[in-house]
Amino acid sequence: MENCLFCKIASGEIQSKKEFESENILVFHDITPQAPFHVLIIPKVHISSMNQIGDLDPKILTEIFQTIPKIAEQNGISEKGYRLVNNCGSFGGQTVNHIHFHLLGGRHLKWPPG
Ligand code: 5GP
Ligand code: ZN
């Protein structure tokens, strides 16, 4: 997908601080962290939002969700806990139209969100 920021990060055209990479997914640090630990998990293939999740290969979907607890464990946030967030569309607060999951941890997060 042309002119998609996260496609460019996935391809390496735009640099990011990578936490984990495989053939199909990338985990990288958010440029504006909202918690002591804040990474974004994306499929490398372009999927616009949660509304199009049905277009994602179920194997990649499984890889995304199975990678999350591993990343949490490796970064010492499993025991105290963390938050997984997907913002979908303008009301959901989505600003980059390539599906991504925020993994936030390292502090006591408030609820409800604003
Ligand atoms: P959204 O608001 O769409 O749920 O999340 C987009 C996230 O991407 C934001 O948390 C924002 O800080 C992050 N972001 C925006 N541009 C860049 C960038 O160029 N590099 C990285 N690593 N993160 C970015
Ligand atoms: Zn994209």
PDB file of N, CA and C and ligand atoms in Angstrom, residues 5-6 9 14-17 28-34 38 40 86-87 92-97 100 102, ligand 1:
ATOM      1  N   LEU A   5       2.283   4.694   6.358  1.00  0.00           N
ATOM      2  CA  LEU A   5       3.426   4.799   7.267  1.00  0.00           C
ATOM      3  C   LEU A   5       3.873   3.431   7.796  1.00  0.00           C
ATOM      4  N   PHE A   6       2.916   2.620   8.224  1.00  0.00           N
ATOM      5  CA  PHE A   6       3.312   1.340   8.831  1.00  0.00           C
ATOM      6  C   PHE A   6       3.746   0.315   7.784  1.00  0.00           C
ATOM      7  N   ILE A   9       7.303   1.270   7.515  1.00  0.00           N
ATOM      8  CA  ILE A   9       8.051   0.758   8.672  1.00  0.00           C
ATOM      9  C   ILE A   9       8.247  -0.753   8.520  1.00  0.00           C
ATOM     10  N   ILE A  14      11.153   3.162   6.367  1.00  0.00           N
ATOM     11  CA  ILE A  14      11.229   4.107   7.494  1.00  0.00           C
ATOM     12  C   ILE A  14      11.714   3.320   8.702  1.00  0.00           C
ATOM     13  N   GLN A  15      12.691   3.876   9.385  1.00  0.00           N
ATOM     14  CA  GLN A  15      13.302   3.176  10.523  1.00  0.00           C
ATOM     15  C   GLN A  15      12.385   3.143  11.736  1.00  0.00           C
ATOM     16  N   SER A  16      12.554   2.096  12.515  1.00  0.00           N
ATOM     17  CA  SER A  16      11.841   2.004  13.789  1.00  0.00           C
ATOM     18  C   SER A  16      12.722   1.221  14.753  1.00  0.00           C
ATOM     19  N   LYS A  17      12.414   1.341  16.033  1.00  0.00           N
ATOM     20  CA  LYS A  17      13.124   0.555  17.039  1.00  0.00           C
ATOM     21  C   LYS A  17      12.380  -0.776  17.171  1.00  0.00           C
ATOM     22  N   PHE A  28       7.327  -3.038  17.129  1.00  0.00           N
ATOM     23  CA  PHE A  28       8.272  -1.921  17.235  1.00  0.00           C
ATOM     24  C   PHE A  28       7.782  -0.913  18.266  1.00  0.00           C
ATOM     25  N   HIS A  29       8.714  -0.127  18.765  1.00  0.00           N
ATOM     26  CA  HIS A  29       8.386   0.820  19.825  1.00  0.00           C
ATOM     27  C   HIS A  29       7.652   2.041  19.273  1.00  0.00           C
ATOM     28  N   ASP A  30       6.594   2.431  20.003  1.00  0.00           N
ATOM     29  CA  ASP A  30       5.841   3.621  19.622  1.00  0.00           C
ATOM     30  C   ASP A  30       6.744   4.849  19.754  1.00  0.00           C
ATOM     31  N   ILE A  31       6.639   5.748  18.798  1.00  0.00           N
ATOM     32  CA  ILE A  31       7.490   6.937  18.781  1.00  0.00           C
ATOM     33  C   ILE A  31       7.113   7.912  19.912  1.00  0.00           C
ATOM     34  N   THR A  32       5.881   7.819  20.379  1.00  0.00           N
ATOM     35  CA  THR A  32       5.403   8.666  21.496  1.00  0.00           C
ATOM     36  C   THR A  32       4.848   7.746  22.588  1.00  0.00           C
ATOM     37  N   PRO A  33       5.737   7.131  23.359  1.00  0.00           N
ATOM     38  CA  PRO A  33       5.257   6.120  24.320  1.00  0.00           C
ATOM     39  C   PRO A  33       4.325   6.710  25.378  1.00  0.00           C
ATOM     40  N   GLN A  34       3.255   5.991  25.650  1.00  0.00           N
ATOM     41  CA  GLN A  34       2.261   6.417  26.649  1.00  0.00           C
ATOM     42  C   GLN A  34       2.420   5.660  27.965  1.00  0.00           C
ATOM     43  N   HIS A  38       5.862   0.547  25.617  1.00  0.00           N
ATOM     44  CA  HIS A  38       4.778   0.787  24.656  1.00  0.00           C
ATOM     45  C   HIS A  38       5.260   0.385  23.265  1.00  0.00           C
ATOM     46  N   LEU A  40       4.033  -1.422  19.331  1.00  0.00           N
ATOM     47  CA  LEU A  40       2.945  -1.639  18.379  1.00  0.00           C
ATOM     48  C   LEU A  40       3.202  -2.962  17.667  1.00  0.00           C
ATOM     49  N   ASN A  86      -6.641  -1.702  20.654  1.00  0.00           N
ATOM     50  CA  ASN A  86      -6.795  -1.438  19.219  1.00  0.00           C
ATOM     51  C   ASN A  86      -7.745  -0.264  19.058  1.00  0.00           C
ATOM     52  N   ASN A  87      -7.270   0.791  18.436  1.00  0.00           N
ATOM     53  CA  ASN A  87      -8.112   1.935  18.114  1.00  0.00           C
ATOM     54  C   ASN A  87      -8.628   1.743  16.696  1.00  0.00           C
ATOM     55  N   GLY A  92     -12.725   5.789  17.503  1.00  0.00           N
ATOM     56  CA  GLY A  92     -11.850   4.918  18.297  1.00  0.00           C
ATOM     57  C   GLY A  92     -10.468   5.512  18.532  1.00  0.00           C
ATOM     58  N   GLY A  93     -10.170   6.619  17.827  1.00  0.00           N
ATOM     59  CA  GLY A  93      -8.881   7.278  18.018  1.00  0.00           C
ATOM     60  C   GLY A  93      -7.781   6.758  17.107  1.00  0.00           C
ATOM     61  N   GLN A  94      -8.163   6.067  16.025  1.00  0.00           N
ATOM     62  CA  GLN A  94      -7.147   5.544  15.104  1.00  0.00           C
ATOM     63  C   GLN A  94      -6.571   6.674  14.260  1.00  0.00           C
ATOM     64  N   THR A  95      -5.237   6.798  14.267  1.00  0.00           N
ATOM     65  CA  THR A  95      -4.584   7.854  13.482  1.00  0.00           C
ATOM     66  C   THR A  95      -3.747   7.287  12.336  1.00  0.00           C
ATOM     67  N   VAL A  96      -3.391   6.028  12.400  1.00  0.00           N
ATOM     68  CA  VAL A  96      -2.635   5.386  11.308  1.00  0.00           C
ATOM     69  C   VAL A  96      -3.502   4.238  10.785  1.00  0.00           C
ATOM     70  N   ASN A  97      -3.828   4.324   9.486  1.00  0.00           N
ATOM     71  CA  ASN A  97      -4.788   3.370   8.927  1.00  0.00           C
ATOM     72  C   ASN A  97      -4.131   2.094   8.408  1.00  0.00           C
ATOM     73  N   HIS A 100      -3.079  -2.051  13.938  1.00  0.00           N
ATOM     74  CA  HIS A 100      -2.003  -2.221  14.917  1.00  0.00           C
ATOM     75  C   HIS A 100      -2.597  -2.391  16.297  1.00  0.00           C
ATOM     76  N   HIS A 102      -1.662  -1.858  20.310  1.00  0.00           N
ATOM     77  CA  HIS A 102      -0.751  -1.240  21.273  1.00  0.00           C
ATOM     78  C   HIS A 102      -0.592  -2.189  22.445  1.00  0.00           C
TER      79      HIS A 102
HETATM   80  P1  5GP B   1      -3.335   5.026  16.715  1.00  0.00           P
HETATM   81  O1  5GP B   1      -3.554   6.428  17.213  1.00  0.00           O
HETATM   82  O2  5GP B   1      -3.616   4.915  15.236  1.00  0.00           O
HETATM   83  O3  5GP B   1      -4.025   3.959  17.513  1.00  0.00           O
HETATM   84  O4  5GP B   1      -1.805   4.727  16.942  1.00  0.00           O
HETATM   85  C1  5GP B   1      -0.804   5.173  16.105  1.00  0.00           C
HETATM   86  C2  5GP B   1       0.463   5.190  16.896  1.00  0.00           C
HETATM   87  O5  5GP B   1       1.552   5.287  16.025  1.00  0.00           O
HETATM   88  C3  5GP B   1       0.556   6.373  17.869  1.00  0.00           C
HETATM   89  O6  5GP B   1       0.672   5.894  19.204  1.00  0.00           O
HETATM   90  C4  5GP B   1       1.812   7.107  17.413  1.00  0.00           C
HETATM   91  O7  5GP B   1       2.588   7.608  18.479  1.00  0.00           O
HETATM   92  C5  5GP B   1       2.546   6.043  16.614  1.00  0.00           C
HETATM   93  N1  5GP B   1       3.365   6.574  15.547  1.00  0.00           N
HETATM   94  C6  5GP B   1       3.026   7.551  14.654  1.00  0.00           C
HETATM   95  N2  5GP B   1       4.024   7.756  13.777  1.00  0.00           N
HETATM   96  C7  5GP B   1       5.038   6.900  14.129  1.00  0.00           C
HETATM   97  C8  5GP B   1       6.338   6.649  13.591  1.00  0.00           C
HETATM   98  O8  5GP B   1       6.771   7.249  12.616  1.00  0.00           O
HETATM   99  N3  5GP B   1       7.077   5.697  14.214  1.00  0.00           N
HETATM  100  C9  5GP B   1       6.622   5.010  15.310  1.00  0.00           C
HETATM  101  N4  5GP B   1       7.441   4.108  15.844  1.00  0.00           N
HETATM  102  N5  5GP B   1       5.391   5.212  15.834  1.00  0.00           N
HETATM  103  C10 5GP B   1       4.614   6.148  15.241  1.00  0.00           C
END
